[in-house]
GROMACS .gro file of C-alpha atoms in nm:
model
  148
    1MET     CA    1  -2.535  -0.344  -0.345
    2THR     CA    2  -2.182  -0.365  -0.480
    3SER     CA    3  -2.144  -0.364  -0.856
    4PHE     CA    4  -1.847  -0.580  -0.959
    5GLU     CA    5  -1.737  -0.582  -1.321
    6GLN     CA    6  -1.487  -0.861  -1.373
    7SER     CA    7  -1.288  -0.801  -1.688
    8SER     CA    8  -1.291  -1.078  -1.942
    9ASN     CA    9  -1.046  -1.186  -2.207
   10SER     CA   10  -1.299  -1.133  -2.486
   11GLY     CA   11  -1.043  -1.033  -2.745
   12ASN     CA   12  -0.854  -0.795  -2.517
   13SER     CA   13  -0.517  -0.942  -2.432
   14GLY     CA   14  -0.438  -0.964  -2.066
   15SER     CA   15  -0.744  -0.793  -1.922
   16GLY     CA   16  -0.878  -1.093  -1.725
   17HIS     CA   17  -0.636  -1.015  -1.442
   18LEU     CA   18  -0.824  -0.698  -1.342
   19THR     CA   19  -1.144  -0.640  -1.147
   20ARG     CA   20  -1.330  -0.311  -1.166
   21VAL     CA   21  -1.587  -0.192  -0.913
   22ALA     CA   22  -1.796   0.086  -1.063
   23ALA     CA   23  -1.992   0.156  -0.744
   24PRO     CA   24  -1.887   0.011  -0.409
   25GLU     CA   25  -2.165  -0.021  -0.152
   26GLY     CA   26  -2.269   0.324  -0.028
   27ILE     CA   27  -2.083   0.509  -0.307
   28SER     CA   28  -2.259   0.688  -0.590
   29PRO     CA   29  -2.155   0.551  -0.931
   30GLY     CA   30  -1.899   0.762  -1.110
   31THR     CA   31  -1.947   0.894  -1.459
   32GLY     CA   32  -1.670   0.780  -1.689
   33TYR     CA   33  -1.454   0.593  -1.437
   34SER     CA   34  -1.445   0.302  -1.193
   35HIS     CA   35  -1.415   0.378  -0.822
   36VAL     CA   36  -1.193   0.076  -0.756
   37VAL     CA   37  -0.968  -0.135  -0.978
   38TRP     CA   38  -0.741  -0.413  -0.859
   39GLY     CA   39  -0.544  -0.689  -1.018
   40THR     CA   40  -0.255  -0.929  -1.002
   41GLY     CA   41   0.063  -0.908  -1.202
   42ARG     CA   42   0.348  -0.666  -1.275
   43PHE     CA   43   0.295  -0.301  -1.179
   44VAL     CA   44   0.376  -0.035  -1.441
   45ALA     CA   45   0.395   0.339  -1.368
   46VAL     CA   46   0.395   0.583  -1.660
   47SER     CA   47   0.509   0.937  -1.588
   48GLY     CA   48   0.279   1.221  -1.679
   49GLN     CA   49   0.267   1.260  -2.056
   50CYS     CA   50   0.219   1.591  -2.233
   51ALA     CA   51   0.143   1.673  -2.597
   52PHE     CA   52   0.494   1.637  -2.736
   53ASP     CA   53   0.572   1.463  -3.063
   54GLU     CA   54   0.879   1.243  -3.108
   55LYS     CA   55   1.092   1.554  -3.176
   56GLY     CA   56   0.985   1.723  -2.852
   57GLU     CA   57   0.760   1.976  -3.027
   58VAL     CA   58   0.422   2.066  -2.878
   59VAL     CA   59   0.129   1.926  -3.075
   60GLY     CA   60  -0.194   2.127  -3.087
   61GLU     CA   61  -0.098   2.450  -2.916
   62GLY     CA   62  -0.421   2.603  -2.784
   63ASP     CA   63  -0.626   2.296  -2.888
   64PRO     CA   64  -0.718   2.066  -2.597
   65ALA     CA   65  -0.857   1.792  -2.828
   66ALA     CA   66  -0.537   1.773  -3.034
   67GLN     CA   67  -0.324   1.777  -2.721
   68ALA     CA   68  -0.535   1.504  -2.560
   69ARG     CA   69  -0.502   1.279  -2.866
   70GLN     CA   70  -0.122   1.324  -2.860
   71VAL     CA   71  -0.108   1.258  -2.486
   72PHE     CA   72  -0.297   0.929  -2.526
   73GLU     CA   73  -0.071   0.832  -2.818
   74ASN     CA   74   0.231   0.899  -2.594
   75LEU     CA   75   0.072   0.694  -2.315
   76ARG     CA   76   0.013   0.409  -2.564
   77ARG     CA   77   0.381   0.414  -2.665
   78CYS     CA   78   0.498   0.420  -2.303
   79LEU     CA   79   0.265   0.137  -2.204
   80ALA     CA   80   0.381  -0.068  -2.504
   81ALA     CA   81   0.744  -0.020  -2.394
   82ALA     CA   82   0.647  -0.201  -2.072
   83GLY     CA   83   0.454  -0.475  -2.252
   84ALA     CA   84   0.122  -0.319  -2.151
   85GLY     CA   85  -0.179  -0.167  -2.323
   86PHE     CA   86  -0.474   0.047  -2.227
   87GLU     CA   87  -0.663  -0.268  -2.125
   88ASP     CA   88  -0.408  -0.300  -1.839
   89VAL     CA   89  -0.450   0.054  -1.703
   90VAL     CA   90  -0.588   0.068  -1.350
   91LYS     CA   91  -0.554   0.442  -1.279
   92LEU     CA   92  -0.530   0.764  -1.478
   93THR     CA   93  -0.458   1.102  -1.325
   94TYR     CA   94  -0.543   1.408  -1.532
   95PHE     CA   95  -0.381   1.746  -1.471
   96VAL     CA   96  -0.557   2.018  -1.671
   97THR     CA   97  -0.509   2.394  -1.677
   98ASP     CA   98  -0.887   2.436  -1.714
   99VAL     CA   99  -1.157   2.181  -1.626
  100ALA     CA  100  -1.332   2.293  -1.945
  101HIS     CA  101  -1.073   2.075  -2.126
  102LEU     CA  102  -1.206   1.755  -1.963
  103PRO     CA  103  -1.464   1.673  -2.235
  104ALA     CA  104  -1.182   1.672  -2.494
  105VAL     CA  105  -0.969   1.456  -2.266
  106ARG     CA  106  -1.254   1.210  -2.210
  107ALA     CA  107  -1.321   1.193  -2.585
  108ALA     CA  108  -0.956   1.104  -2.652
  109ARG     CA  109  -0.962   0.849  -2.369
  110ASP     CA  110  -1.281   0.692  -2.506
  111GLU     CA  111  -1.105   0.636  -2.841
  112VAL     CA  112  -0.856   0.403  -2.671
  113ILE     CA  113  -1.033   0.261  -2.364
  114ALA     CA  114  -1.357   0.063  -2.388
  115PRO     CA  115  -1.644   0.187  -2.169
  116ASP     CA  116  -1.653  -0.145  -1.980
  117ARG     CA  117  -1.282  -0.116  -1.895
  118LEU     CA  118  -1.263   0.234  -1.747
  119PRO     CA  119  -0.986   0.273  -1.491
  120ALA     CA  120  -1.002   0.456  -1.161
  121SER     CA  121  -0.938   0.825  -1.232
  122SER     CA  122  -0.869   1.160  -1.073
  123ALA     CA  123  -0.878   1.501  -1.239
  124VAL     CA  124  -0.703   1.805  -1.099
  125GLN     CA  125  -0.710   2.160  -1.229
  126VAL     CA  126  -0.365   2.316  -1.196
  127ALA     CA  127  -0.256   2.678  -1.223
  128ALA     CA  128  -0.002   2.588  -1.490
  129LEU     CA  129   0.211   2.310  -1.631
  130PHE     CA  130   0.587   2.338  -1.686
  131ARG     CA  131   0.541   2.506  -2.028
  132PRO     CA  132   0.271   2.767  -2.087
  133GLU     CA  133   0.148   2.617  -2.417
  134LEU     CA  134   0.065   2.283  -2.249
  135LEU     CA  135  -0.299   2.237  -2.148
  136LEU     CA  136  -0.291   1.891  -1.993
  137GLU     CA  137  -0.079   1.608  -1.860
  138VAL     CA  138  -0.190   1.251  -1.790
  139GLU     CA  139  -0.013   0.982  -1.588
  140ALA     CA  140  -0.106   0.615  -1.583
  141PHE     CA  141  -0.067   0.311  -1.360
  142ALA     CA  142  -0.115  -0.034  -1.509
  143VAL     CA  143  -0.099  -0.396  -1.398
  144VAL     CA  144   0.028  -0.642  -1.658
  145PRO     CA  145  -0.049  -1.014  -1.617
  146ALA     CA  146   0.234  -1.210  -1.464
  147ALA     CA  147   0.422  -1.424  -1.712
  148GLY     CA  148   0.301  -1.776  -1.684
   0.00000   0.00000   0.00000
């Protein structure tokens, strides 16, 4: 049986335009993500964000939790620049230098995304990022409701 979770506008601006499917028929439910998310509106792509502050300095060198919090703050700022928020995110892609960092990444994500609004997600362990002190990078795709 397919499990559809239609987003509602219960206090979250603009989220009624998205539909999340946690477990399509024949697919085992994911833990901490939706298998499928679709929507109508304006597409927003946010480049991979790393743990840089507004001055370009690395935040939390050696600390995956601190880096993850900064990454999600940077994603928030980028989404806001496009008139979007985390409630509009349909896909996150995580690039981590060690999969052991994923619990810290999920904890930071859970601070900004409600458990009933989890986007589709992929996580990839990479040999390195473009600077050795960086532990993770996260990119986001969002769909913002069409102006009406």
